């Protein structure tokens, strides 16, 4: 199985901050990488697919980059509704695997 | 738009079998999608369980394969999960999810784009 490792596990930030979350795969996965947002008590929501493509309806302050083994999710200006846990997921080979999550908390 | 709704018992006994159903509305289970189950233990991350393609072919997590069956009922537009020999480690929120793919830059990129609200299952 491909292991996905996110860093940091949690971070504190203020509204308006630029936030970056990193995801690393245990082997190369090209750009077969998705990002999800999960607010407390809610189901995950797809934000980005194929490493850098914004899902329909997702605000443009979210962006993704990377290829191979190293990927980043960036929130350009953190909004109150962005405080949540973010997961990366590889779609290179089954079984699909997720990172352990990065919790973005209010500073 | 497509909506998914999980149903099933909230409490099951150890060594028993979990049976969950996901009702699909606003779309057809016969569409070219993977109908998927994902779970999340309390306070932990997401774990992909397995899926069934519209053709009926299934793919299961290797760690659960020996205990797992996923099936679909096209007449009822729903799909189901059966997990046997339950232990406390199977306690989790179970989500049914639609998997899709998109052709982009010469590749087919898979993602999970529609999620049910989740149902809590406790093994005790």
JSON list of C-alpha atoms in Angstrom, two decimals:
[
{"chain": "A", "resi": 1, "resn": "UNK", "atom": "CA", "xyz": [0.00, 0.00, 0.00]},
{"chain": "A", "resi": 2, "resn": "UNK", "atom": "CA", "xyz": [1.10, 3.58, -0.63]},
{"chain": "A", "resi": 3, "resn": "UNK", "atom": "CA", "xyz": [1.60, 5.49, 2.62]},
{"chain": "A", "resi": 4, "resn": "UNK", "atom": "CA", "xyz": [0.61, 9.15, 2.76]},
{"chain": "A", "resi": 5, "resn": "UNK", "atom": "CA", "xyz": [2.17, 11.43, 5.38]},
{"chain": "A", "resi": 6, "resn": "UNK", "atom": "CA", "xyz": [0.92, 14.93, 6.09]},
{"chain": "A", "resi": 7, "resn": "UNK", "atom": "CA", "xyz": [2.65, 17.73, 7.95]},
{"chain": "A", "resi": 8, "resn": "UNK", "atom": "CA", "xyz": [2.05, 19.37, 10.22]},
{"chain": "A", "resi": 9, "resn": "UNK", "atom": "CA", "xyz": [-0.55, 17.32, 12.11]},
{"chain": "A", "resi": 10, "resn": "UNK", "atom": "CA", "xyz": [-2.07, 20.56, 13.34]},
{"chain": "A", "resi": 11, "resn": "UNK", "atom": "CA", "xyz": [-1.48, 24.26, 13.03]},
{"chain": "A", "resi": 12, "resn": "UNK", "atom": "CA", "xyz": [-2.87, 27.47, 14.48]},
{"chain": "A", "resi": 13, "resn": "UNK", "atom": "CA", "xyz": [-3.55, 30.41, 12.22]},
{"chain": "A", "resi": 14, "resn": "UNK", "atom": "CA", "xyz": [-5.50, 33.64, 12.10]},
{"chain": "A", "resi": 15, "resn": "UNK", "atom": "CA", "xyz": [-8.14, 34.81, 9.68]},
{"chain": "A", "resi": 16, "resn": "UNK", "atom": "CA", "xyz": [-6.39, 36.26, 6.64]},
{"chain": "A", "resi": 17, "resn": "UNK", "atom": "CA", "xyz": [-3.24, 34.14, 7.06]},
{"chain": "A", "resi": 18, "resn": "UNK", "atom": "CA", "xyz": [-1.70, 32.16, 4.23]},
{"chain": "A", "resi": 19, "resn": "UNK", "atom": "CA", "xyz": [-1.66, 28.48, 5.20]},
{"chain": "A", "resi": 20, "resn": "UNK", "atom": "CA", "xyz": [0.24, 25.60, 3.63]},
{"chain": "A", "resi": 21, "resn": "UNK", "atom": "CA", "xyz": [-0.25, 21.88, 4.29]},
{"chain": "A", "resi": 22, "resn": "UNK", "atom": "CA", "xyz": [2.19, 19.30, 2.96]},
{"chain": "A", "resi": 23, "resn": "UNK", "atom": "CA", "xyz": [1.55, 15.71, 1.89]},
{"chain": "A", "resi": 24, "resn": "UNK", "atom": "CA", "xyz": [4.23, 13.16, 1.00]},
{"chain": "A", "resi": 25, "resn": "UNK", "atom": "CA", "xyz": [3.70, 9.79, -0.69]},
{"chain": "A", "resi": 26, "resn": "UNK", "atom": "CA", "xyz": [5.84, 6.73, 0.04]},
{"chain": "A", "resi": 27, "resn": "UNK", "atom": "CA", "xyz": [6.38, 6.24, -3.70]},
{"chain": "A", "resi": 28, "resn": "UNK", "atom": "CA", "xyz": [5.87, 8.34, -6.79]},
{"chain": "A", "resi": 29, "resn": "UNK", "atom": "CA", "xyz": [2.23, 8.92, -7.66]},
{"chain": "A", "resi": 30, "resn": "UNK", "atom": "CA", "xyz": [2.58, 11.46, -10.50]},
{"chain": "A", "resi": 31, "resn": "UNK", "atom": "CA", "xyz": [-0.31, 13.89, -9.88]},
{"chain": "A", "resi": 32, "resn": "UNK", "atom": "CA", "xyz": [-2.82, 11.29, -8.66]},
{"chain": "A", "resi": 33, "resn": "UNK", "atom": "CA", "xyz": [-3.53, 13.23, -5.49]},
{"chain": "A", "resi": 34, "resn": "UNK", "atom": "CA", "xyz": [-6.76, 14.62, -4.04]},
{"chain": "A", "resi": 35, "resn": "UNK", "atom": "CA", "xyz": [-7.45, 16.97, -1.15]},
{"chain": "A", "resi": 36, "resn": "UNK", "atom": "CA", "xyz": [-10.52, 16.93, 1.11]},
{"chain": "A", "resi": 37, "resn": "UNK", "atom": "CA", "xyz": [-11.81, 19.26, 3.81]},
{"chain": "A", "resi": 38, "resn": "UNK", "atom": "CA", "xyz": [-13.71, 17.93, 6.82]},
{"chain": "A", "resi": 39, "resn": "UNK", "atom": "CA", "xyz": [-15.44, 20.31, 9.17]},
{"chain": "A", "resi": 40, "resn": "UNK", "atom": "CA", "xyz": [-16.29, 19.01, 12.67]},
{"chain": "A", "resi": 41, "resn": "UNK", "atom": "CA", "xyz": [-19.20, 16.60, 12.64]},
{"chain": "A", "resi": 42, "resn": "UNK", "atom": "CA", "xyz": [-19.49, 16.74, 8.87]},
{"chain": "A", "resi": 43, "resn": "UNK", "atom": "CA", "xyz": [-18.61, 14.48, 5.97]},
{"chain": "A", "resi": 44, "resn": "UNK", "atom": "CA", "xyz": [-15.45, 15.21, 3.99]},
{"chain": "A", "resi": 45, "resn": "UNK", "atom": "CA", "xyz": [-15.72, 17.45, 0.94]},
{"chain": "A", "resi": 46, "resn": "UNK", "atom": "CA", "xyz": [-13.60, 17.20, -2.20]},
{"chain": "A", "resi": 47, "resn": "UNK", "atom": "CA", "xyz": [-11.52, 20.35, -2.72]},
{"chain": "A", "resi": 48, "resn": "UNK", "atom": "CA", "xyz": [-8.89, 19.46, -5.31]},
{"chain": "A", "resi": 49, "resn": "UNK", "atom": "CA", "xyz": [-8.32, 16.52, -7.66]},
{"chain": "A", "resi": 50, "resn": "UNK", "atom": "CA", "xyz": [-5.33, 15.60, -9.83]},
{"chain": "A", "resi": 51, "resn": "UNK", "atom": "CA", "xyz": [-3.09, 17.60, -7.48]},
{"chain": "A", "resi": 52, "resn": "UNK", "atom": "CA", "xyz": [-4.04, 21.05, -8.74]},
{"chain": "A", "resi": 53, "resn": "UNK", "atom": "CA", "xyz": [-7.56, 21.08, -10.16]},
{"chain": "A", "resi": 54, "resn": "UNK", "atom": "CA", "xyz": [-10.17, 22.91, -8.15]},
{"chain": "A", "resi": 55, "resn": "UNK", "atom": "CA", "xyz": [-13.45, 21.03, -7.75]},
{"chain": "A", "resi": 56, "resn": "UNK", "atom": "CA", "xyz": [-16.49, 22.95, -8.97]},
{"chain": "A", "resi": 57, "resn": "UNK", "atom": "CA", "xyz": [-17.79, 25.39, -6.37]},
{"chain": "A", "resi": 58, "resn": "UNK", "atom": "CA", "xyz": [-14.62, 25.47, -4.27]},
{"chain": "A", "resi": 59, "resn": "UNK", "atom": "CA", "xyz": [-13.33, 29.01, -3.57]},
{"chain": "A", "resi": 60, "resn": "UNK", "atom": "CA", "xyz": [-10.26, 30.13, -5.52]},
{"chain": "A", "resi": 61, "resn": "UNK", "atom": "CA", "xyz": [-8.32, 30.82, -2.33]},
{"chain": "A", "resi": 62, "resn": "UNK", "atom": "CA", "xyz": [-7.64, 27.06, -2.27]},
{"chain": "A", "resi": 63, "resn": "UNK", "atom": "CA", "xyz": [-4.89, 25.78, -4.51]},
{"chain": "A", "resi": 64, "resn": "UNK", "atom": "CA", "xyz": [-2.84, 22.62, -4.85]},
{"chain": "A", "resi": 65, "resn": "UNK", "atom": "CA", "xyz": [0.52, 21.83, -6.35]},
{"chain": "A", "resi": 66, "resn": "UNK", "atom": "CA", "xyz": [3.13, 19.12, -6.62]},
{"chain": "A", "resi": 67, "resn": "UNK", "atom": "CA", "xyz": [3.92, 15.90, -8.44]},
{"chain": "A", "resi": 68, "resn": "UNK", "atom": "CA", "xyz": [5.84, 12.73, -7.79]},
{"chain": "A", "resi": 69, "resn": "UNK", "atom": "CA", "xyz": [5.96, 12.34, -4.03]},
{"chain": "A", "resi": 70, "resn": "UNK", "atom": "CA", "xyz": [5.55, 15.87, -2.63]},
{"chain": "A", "resi": 71, "resn": "UNK", "atom": "CA", "xyz": [2.38, 17.93, -2.67]},
{"chain": "A", "resi": 72, "resn": "UNK", "atom": "CA", "xyz": [1.01, 21.07, -1.05]},
{"chain": "A", "resi": 73, "resn": "UNK", "atom": "CA", "xyz": [-2.40, 22.52, -0.31]},
{"chain": "A", "resi": 74, "resn": "UNK", "atom": "CA", "xyz": [-2.42, 26.30, 0.10]},
{"chain": "A", "resi": 75, "resn": "UNK", "atom": "CA", "xyz": [-5.15, 28.54, 1.45]},
{"chain": "A", "resi": 76, "resn": "UNK", "atom": "CA", "xyz": [-4.20, 32.05, 0.36]},
{"chain": "A", "resi": 77, "resn": "UNK", "atom": "CA", "xyz": [-6.29, 33.96, 2.91]},
{"chain": "A", "resi": 78, "resn": "UNK", "atom": "CA", "xyz": [-7.80, 31.86, 5.68]},
{"chain": "A", "resi": 79, "resn": "UNK", "atom": "CA", "xyz": [-11.50, 32.42, 6.28]},
{"chain": "A", "resi": 80, "resn": "UNK", "atom": "CA", "xyz": [-13.54, 31.47, 9.39]},
{"chain": "A", "resi": 81, "resn": "UNK", "atom": "CA", "xyz": [-15.20, 28.59, 7.54]},
{"chain": "A", "resi": 82, "resn": "UNK", "atom": "CA", "xyz": [-11.81, 27.11, 6.63]},
{"chain": "A", "resi": 83, "resn": "UNK", "atom": "CA", "xyz": [-11.06, 25.96, 10.16]},
{"chain": "A", "resi": 84, "resn": "UNK", "atom": "CA", "xyz": [-11.28, 22.23, 9.60]},
{"chain": "A", "resi": 85, "resn": "UNK", "atom": "CA", "xyz": [-9.20, 19.10, 9.08]},
{"chain": "A", "resi": 86, "resn": "UNK", "atom": "CA", "xyz": [-7.64, 18.54, 5.67]},
{"chain": "A", "resi": 87, "resn": "UNK", "atom": "CA", "xyz": [-6.79, 15.14, 4.18]},
{"chain": "A", "resi": 88, "resn": "UNK", "atom": "CA", "xyz": [-4.78, 14.16, 1.15]},
{"chain": "A", "resi": 89, "resn": "UNK", "atom": "CA", "xyz": [-5.60, 10.92, -0.70]},
{"chain": "A", "resi": 90, "resn": "UNK", "atom": "CA", "xyz": [-3.68, 9.11, -3.41]},
{"chain": "A", "resi": 91, "resn": "UNK", "atom": "CA", "xyz": [-5.56, 7.79, -6.43]},
{"chain": "A", "resi": 92, "resn": "UNK", "atom": "CA", "xyz": [-2.55, 6.19, -8.12]},
{"chain": "A", "resi": 93, "resn": "UNK", "atom": "CA", "xyz": [-3.21, 2.61, -7.07]},
{"chain": "A", "resi": 94, "resn": "UNK", "atom": "CA", "xyz": [-5.73, 0.75, -4.94]},
{"chain": "A", "resi": 95, "resn": "UNK", "atom": "CA", "xyz": [-6.15, 0.51, -2.05]},
{"chain": "A", "resi": 96, "resn": "UNK", "atom": "CA", "xyz": [-6.75, 4.24, -2.00]},
{"chain": "A", "resi": 97, "resn": "UNK", "atom": "CA", "xyz": [-5.07, 5.69, 1.07]},
{"chain": "A", "resi": 98, "resn": "UNK", "atom": "CA", "xyz": [-5.39, 8.93, 3.00]},
{"chain": "A", "resi": 99, "resn": "UNK", "atom": "CA", "xyz": [-2.98, 11.01, 4.97]},
{"chain": "A", "resi": 100, "resn": "UNK", "atom": "CA", "xyz": [-3.57, 11.22, 8.71]},
{"chain": "A", "resi": 101, "resn": "UNK", "atom": "CA", "xyz": [-5.03, 14.71, 8.44]},
{"chain": "A", "resi": 102, "resn": "UNK", "atom": "CA", "xyz": [-3.97, 18.26, 9.28]},
{"chain": "A", "resi": 103, "resn": "UNK", "atom": "CA", "xyz": [-6.17, 20.17, 11.70]},
{"chain": "A", "resi": 104, "resn": "UNK", "atom": "CA", "xyz": [-6.28, 23.92, 11.08]},
{"chain": "A", "resi": 105, "resn": "UNK", "atom": "CA", "xyz": [-7.26, 25.70, 14.29]},
{"chain": "A", "resi": 106, "resn": "UNK", "atom": "CA", "xyz": [-8.00, 29.28, 15.22]},
{"chain": "A", "resi": 107, "resn": "UNK", "atom": "CA", "xyz": [-5.07, 31.19, 16.74]},
{"chain": "B", "resi": 1, "resn": "UNK", "atom": "CA", "xyz": [-27.83, 16.51, -7.73]},
{"chain": "B", "resi": 2, "resn": "UNK", "atom": "CA", "xyz": [-26.85, 13.10, -6.45]},
{"chain": "B", "resi": 3, "resn": "UNK", "atom": "CA", "xyz": [-27.41, 12.49, -2.75]},
{"chain": "B", "resi": 4, "resn": "UNK", "atom": "CA", "xyz": [-26.44, 9.49, -0.65]},
{"chain": "B", "resi": 5, "resn": "UNK", "atom": "CA", "xyz": [-28.03, 8.31, 2.59]},
{"chain": "B", "resi": 6, "resn": "UNK", "atom": "CA", "xyz": [-26.68, 5.58, 4.83]},
{"chain": "B", "resi": 7, "resn": "UNK", "atom": "CA", "xyz": [-28.92, 3.39, 6.97]},
{"chain": "B", "resi": 8, "resn": "UNK", "atom": "CA", "xyz": [-28.30, 0.54, 9.37]},
{"chain": "B", "resi": 9, "resn": "UNK", "atom": "CA", "xyz": [-28.01, -0.38, 13.04]},
{"chain": "B", "resi": 10, "resn": "UNK", "atom": "CA", "xyz": [-26.09, 1.92, 15.32]},
{"chain": "B", "resi": 11, "resn": "UNK", "atom": "CA", "xyz": [-25.07, -0.85, 17.68]},
{"chain": "B", "resi": 12, "resn": "UNK", "atom": "CA", "xyz": [-23.84, -4.32, 16.80]},
{"chain": "B", "resi": 13, "resn": "UNK", "atom": "CA", "xyz": [-22.39, -7.10, 18.90]},
{"chain": "B", "resi": 14, "resn": "UNK", "atom": "CA", "xyz": [-18.82, -8.37, 18.73]},
{"chain": "B", "resi": 15, "resn": "UNK", "atom": "CA", "xyz": [-18.42, -11.31, 16.35]},
{"chain": "B", "resi": 16, "resn": "UNK", "atom": "CA", "xyz": [-21.62, -10.23, 14.59]},
{"chain": "B", "resi": 17, "resn": "UNK", "atom": "CA", "xyz": [-22.18, -8.92, 11.06]},
{"chain": "B", "resi": 18, "resn": "UNK", "atom": "CA", "xyz": [-22.65, -5.28, 10.13]},
{"chain": "B", "resi": 19, "resn": "UNK", "atom": "CA", "xyz": [-25.11, -4.58, 7.36]},
{"chain": "B", "resi": 20, "resn": "UNK", "atom": "CA", "xyz": [-25.33, -1.03, 5.97]},
{"chain": "B", "resi": 21, "resn": "UNK", "atom": "CA", "xyz": [-27.27, 0.28, 2.99]},
{"chain": "B", "resi": 22, "resn": "UNK", "atom": "CA", "xyz": [-26.72, 3.43, 0.98]},
{"chain": "B", "resi": 23, "resn": "UNK", "atom": "CA", "xyz": [-29.71, 4.84, -0.89]},
{"chain": "B", "resi": 24, "resn": "UNK", "atom": "CA", "xyz": [-28.82, 6.85, -3.99]},
{"chain": "B", "resi": 25, "resn": "UNK", "atom": "CA", "xyz": [-31.14, 9.67, -5.06]},
{"chain": "B", "resi": 26, "resn": "UNK", "atom": "CA", "xyz": [-30.90, 12.21, -7.86]},
{"chain": "B", "resi": 27, "resn": "UNK", "atom": "CA", "xyz": [-28.91, 9.80, -9.99]},
{"chain": "B", "resi": 28, "resn": "UNK", "atom": "CA", "xyz": [-28.57, 6.18, -11.02]},
{"chain": "B", "resi": 29, "resn": "UNK", "atom": "CA", "xyz": [-26.36, 3.54, -9.50]},
{"chain": "B", "resi": 30, "resn": "UNK", "atom": "CA", "xyz": [-25.94, 2.27, -13.08]},
{"chain": "B", "resi": 31, "resn": "UNK", "atom": "CA", "xyz": [-23.96, 5.38, -14.03]},
{"chain": "B", "resi": 32, "resn": "UNK", "atom": "CA", "xyz": [-20.22, 5.01, -14.61]},
{"chain": "B", "resi": 33, "resn": "UNK", "atom": "CA", "xyz": [-19.16, 5.47, -11.01]},
{"chain": "B", "resi": 34, "resn": "UNK", "atom": "CA", "xyz": [-17.60, 3.54, -8.17]},
{"chain": "B", "resi": 35, "resn": "UNK", "atom": "CA", "xyz": [-19.99, 3.19, -5.22]},
{"chain": "B", "resi": 36, "resn": "UNK", "atom": "CA", "xyz": [-17.72, 3.30, -2.24]},
{"chain": "B", "resi": 37, "resn": "UNK", "atom": "CA", "xyz": [-17.54, 2.85, 1.53]},
{"chain": "B", "resi": 38, "resn": "UNK", "atom": "CA", "xyz": [-15.15, 4.84, 3.74]},
{"chain": "B", "resi": 39, "resn": "UNK", "atom": "CA", "xyz": [-14.97, 4.74, 7.54]},
{"chain": "B", "resi": 40, "resn": "UNK", "atom": "CA", "xyz": [-13.56, 6.94, 10.28]},
{"chain": "B", "resi": 41, "resn": "UNK", "atom": "CA", "xyz": [-12.90, 5.61, 13.79]},
{"chain": "B", "resi": 42, "resn": "UNK", "atom": "CA", "xyz": [-13.61, 8.06, 16.61]},
{"chain": "B", "resi": 43, "resn": "UNK", "atom": "CA", "xyz": [-11.04, 10.86, 16.60]},
{"chain": "B", "resi": 44, "resn": "UNK", "atom": "CA", "xyz": [-9.05, 9.28, 13.78]},
{"chain": "B", "resi": 45, "resn": "UNK", "atom": "CA", "xyz": [-8.55, 9.60, 10.04]},
{"chain": "B", "resi": 46, "resn": "UNK", "atom": "CA", "xyz": [-10.28, 8.19, 6.97]},
{"chain": "B", "resi": 47, "resn": "UNK", "atom": "CA", "xyz": [-10.00, 4.59, 5.80]},
{"chain": "B", "resi": 48, "resn": "UNK", "atom": "CA", "xyz": [-11.15, 3.39, 2.38]},
{"chain": "B", "resi": 49, "resn": "UNK", "atom": "CA", "xyz": [-13.08, 0.12, 2.76]},
{"chain": "B", "resi": 50, "resn": "UNK", "atom": "CA", "xyz": [-13.95, -0.84, -0.81]},
{"chain": "B", "resi": 51, "resn": "UNK", "atom": "CA", "xyz": [-16.20, -0.18, -3.75]},
{"chain": "B", "resi": 52, "resn": "UNK", "atom": "CA", "xyz": [-18.42, -1.64, -6.43]},
{"chain": "B", "resi": 53, "resn": "UNK", "atom": "CA", "xyz": [-18.29, -0.40, -9.99]},
{"chain": "B", "resi": 54, "resn": "UNK", "atom": "CA", "xyz": [-21.48, 0.07, -12.02]},
{"chain": "B", "resi": 55, "resn": "UNK", "atom": "CA", "xyz": [-20.56, -3.14, -13.88]},
{"chain": "B", "resi": 56, "resn": "UNK", "atom": "CA", "xyz": [-20.71, -5.06, -10.61]},
{"chain": "B", "resi": 57, "resn": "UNK", "atom": "CA", "xyz": [-16.98, -5.59, -10.15]},
{"chain": "B", "resi": 58, "resn": "UNK", "atom": "CA", "xyz": [-15.72, -5.02, -6.63]},
{"chain": "B", "resi": 59, "resn": "UNK", "atom": "CA", "xyz": [-12.44, -3.90, -5.08]},
{"chain": "B", "resi": 60, "resn": "UNK", "atom": "CA", "xyz": [-11.78, -4.35, -1.38]},
{"chain": "B", "resi": 61, "resn": "UNK", "atom": "CA", "xyz": [-9.19, -3.13, 1.09]},
{"chain": "B", "resi": 62, "resn": "UNK", "atom": "CA", "xyz": [-6.72, -5.98, 1.63]},
{"chain": "B", "resi": 63, "resn": "UNK", "atom": "CA", "xyz": [-7.01, -5.53, 5.40]},
{"chain": "B", "resi": 64, "resn": "UNK", "atom": "CA", "xyz": [-10.78, -6.15, 5.31]},
{"chain": "B", "resi": 65, "resn": "UNK", "atom": "CA", "xyz": [-11.16, -8.39, 2.27]},
{"chain": "B", "resi": 66, "resn": "UNK", "atom": "CA", "xyz": [-11.64, -11.62, 4.19]},
{"chain": "B", "resi": 67, "resn": "UNK", "atom": "CA", "xyz": [-14.60, -10.18, 6.12]},
{"chain": "B", "resi": 68, "resn": "UNK", "atom": "CA", "xyz": [-16.18, -7.89, 3.55]},
{"chain": "B", "resi": 69, "resn": "UNK", "atom": "CA", "xyz": [-18.85, -8.01, 0.87]},
{"chain": "B", "resi": 70, "resn": "UNK", "atom": "CA", "xyz": [-20.17, -5.03, -1.09]},
{"chain": "B", "resi": 71, "resn": "UNK", "atom": "CA", "xyz": [-23.18, -5.50, -3.33]},
{"chain": "B", "resi": 72, "resn": "UNK", "atom": "CA", "xyz": [-25.57, -3.38, -5.36]},
{"chain": "B", "resi": 73, "resn": "UNK", "atom": "CA", "xyz": [-29.30, -3.52, -6.02]},
{"chain": "B", "resi": 74, "resn": "UNK", "atom": "CA", "xyz": [-30.03, -1.69, -9.26]},
{"chain": "B", "resi": 75, "resn": "UNK", "atom": "CA", "xyz": [-33.79, -2.09, -8.90]},
{"chain": "B", "resi": 76, "resn": "UNK", "atom": "CA", "xyz": [-33.70, -0.24, -5.58]},
{"chain": "B", "resi": 77, "resn": "UNK", "atom": "CA", "xyz": [-30.89, 2.11, -6.63]},
{"chain": "B", "resi": 78, "resn": "UNK", "atom": "CA", "xyz": [-28.85, 1.30, -3.57]},
{"chain": "B", "resi": 79, "resn": "UNK", "atom": "CA", "xyz": [-25.70, -0.48, -2.52]},
{"chain": "B", "resi": 80, "resn": "UNK", "atom": "CA", "xyz": [-24.76, -2.30, 0.65]},
{"chain": "B", "resi": 81, "resn": "UNK", "atom": "CA", "xyz": [-21.87, -3.25, 2.89]},
{"chain": "B", "resi": 82, "resn": "UNK", "atom": "CA", "xyz": [-21.61, -6.47, 4.89]},
{"chain": "B", "resi": 83, "resn": "UNK", "atom": "CA", "xyz": [-18.75, -6.76, 7.37]},
{"chain": "B", "resi": 84, "resn": "UNK", "atom": "CA", "xyz": [-18.41, -9.98, 9.35]},
{"chain": "B", "resi": 85, "resn": "UNK", "atom": "CA", "xyz": [-16.64, -11.02, 12.55]},
{"chain": "B", "resi": 86, "resn": "UNK", "atom": "CA", "xyz": [-16.85, -7.58, 14.09]},
{"chain": "B", "resi": 87, "resn": "UNK", "atom": "CA", "xyz": [-14.58, -6.33, 16.85]},
{"chain": "B", "resi": 88, "resn": "UNK", "atom": "CA", "xyz": [-14.35, -3.04, 18.74]},
{"chain": "B", "resi": 89, "resn": "UNK", "atom": "CA", "xyz": [-11.82, -1.88, 16.14]},
{"chain": "B", "resi": 90, "resn": "UNK", "atom": "CA", "xyz": [-14.68, -1.70, 13.61]},
{"chain": "B", "resi": 91, "resn": "UNK", "atom": "CA", "xyz": [-16.38, 1.04, 15.64]},
{"chain": "B", "resi": 92, "resn": "UNK", "atom": "CA", "xyz": [-16.50, 4.07, 13.34]},
{"chain": "B", "resi": 93, "resn": "UNK", "atom": "CA", "xyz": [-18.56, 6.48, 11.33]},
{"chain": "B", "resi": 94, "resn": "UNK", "atom": "CA", "xyz": [-19.28, 4.77, 8.02]},
{"chain": "B", "resi": 95, "resn": "UNK", "atom": "CA", "xyz": [-19.70, 6.93, 4.90]},
{"chain": "B", "resi": 96, "resn": "UNK", "atom": "CA", "xyz": [-21.06, 5.91, 1.54]},
{"chain": "B", "resi": 97, "resn": "UNK", "atom": "CA", "xyz": [-19.40, 7.82, -1.25]},
{"chain": "B", "resi": 98, "resn": "UNK", "atom": "CA", "xyz": [-19.59, 8.22, -5.02]},
{"chain": "B", "resi": 99, "resn": "UNK", "atom": "CA", "xyz": [-16.29, 7.77, -6.78]},
{"chain": "B", "resi": 100, "resn": "UNK", "atom": "CA", "xyz": [-15.78, 9.27, -10.18]},
{"chain": "B", "resi": 101, "resn": "UNK", "atom": "CA", "xyz": [-13.02, 9.98, -12.61]},
{"chain": "B", "resi": 102, "resn": "UNK", "atom": "CA", "xyz": [-12.08, 12.65, -15.10]},
{"chain": "B", "resi": 103, "resn": "UNK", "atom": "CA", "xyz": [-9.80, 12.48, -18.10]},
{"chain": "B", "resi": 104, "resn": "UNK", "atom": "CA", "xyz": [-7.19, 15.16, -17.70]},
{"chain": "B", "resi": 105, "resn": "UNK", "atom": "CA", "xyz": [-3.83, 15.61, -19.37]},
{"chain": "B", "resi": 106, "resn": "UNK", "atom": "CA", "xyz": [-4.00, 12.09, -20.79]},
{"chain": "B", "resi": 107, "resn": "UNK", "atom": "CA", "xyz": [-4.78, 10.35, -17.50]},
{"chain": "B", "resi": 108, "resn": "UNK", "atom": "CA", "xyz": [-7.94, 9.18, -15.75]},
{"chain": "B", "resi": 109, "resn": "UNK", "atom": "CA", "xyz": [-8.01, 10.77, -12.33]},
{"chain": "B", "resi": 110, "resn": "UNK", "atom": "CA", "xyz": [-10.16, 9.14, -9.67]},
{"chain": "B", "resi": 111, "resn": "UNK", "atom": "CA", "xyz": [-11.74, 11.09, -6.81]},
{"chain": "B", "resi": 112, "resn": "UNK", "atom": "CA", "xyz": [-14.58, 10.82, -4.28]},
{"chain": "B", "resi": 113, "resn": "UNK", "atom": "CA", "xyz": [-16.95, 13.68, -4.95]},
{"chain": "B", "resi": 114, "resn": "UNK", "atom": "CA", "xyz": [-20.29, 12.96, -3.27]},
{"chain": "B", "resi": 115, "resn": "UNK", "atom": "CA", "xyz": [-20.47, 11.80, 0.34]},
{"chain": "B", "resi": 116, "resn": "UNK", "atom": "CA", "xyz": [-23.34, 10.70, 2.54]},
{"chain": "B", "resi": 117, "resn": "UNK", "atom": "CA", "xyz": [-23.68, 12.28, 5.97]},
{"chain": "B", "resi": 118, "resn": "UNK", "atom": "CA", "xyz": [-22.31, 9.16, 7.64]},
{"chain": "B", "resi": 119, "resn": "UNK", "atom": "CA", "xyz": [-23.74, 6.73, 10.15]},
{"chain": "B", "resi": 120, "resn": "UNK", "atom": "CA", "xyz": [-22.17, 5.88, 13.50]},
{"chain": "B", "resi": 121, "resn": "UNK", "atom": "CA", "xyz": [-21.63, 2.20, 14.21]},
{"chain": "B", "resi": 122, "resn": "UNK", "atom": "CA", "xyz": [-20.58, 1.00, 17.65]},
{"chain": "B", "resi": 123, "resn": "UNK", "atom": "CA", "xyz": [-19.44, -2.58, 18.23]},
{"chain": "B", "resi": 124, "resn": "UNK", "atom": "CA", "xyz": [-20.18, -3.47, 21.83]}
]
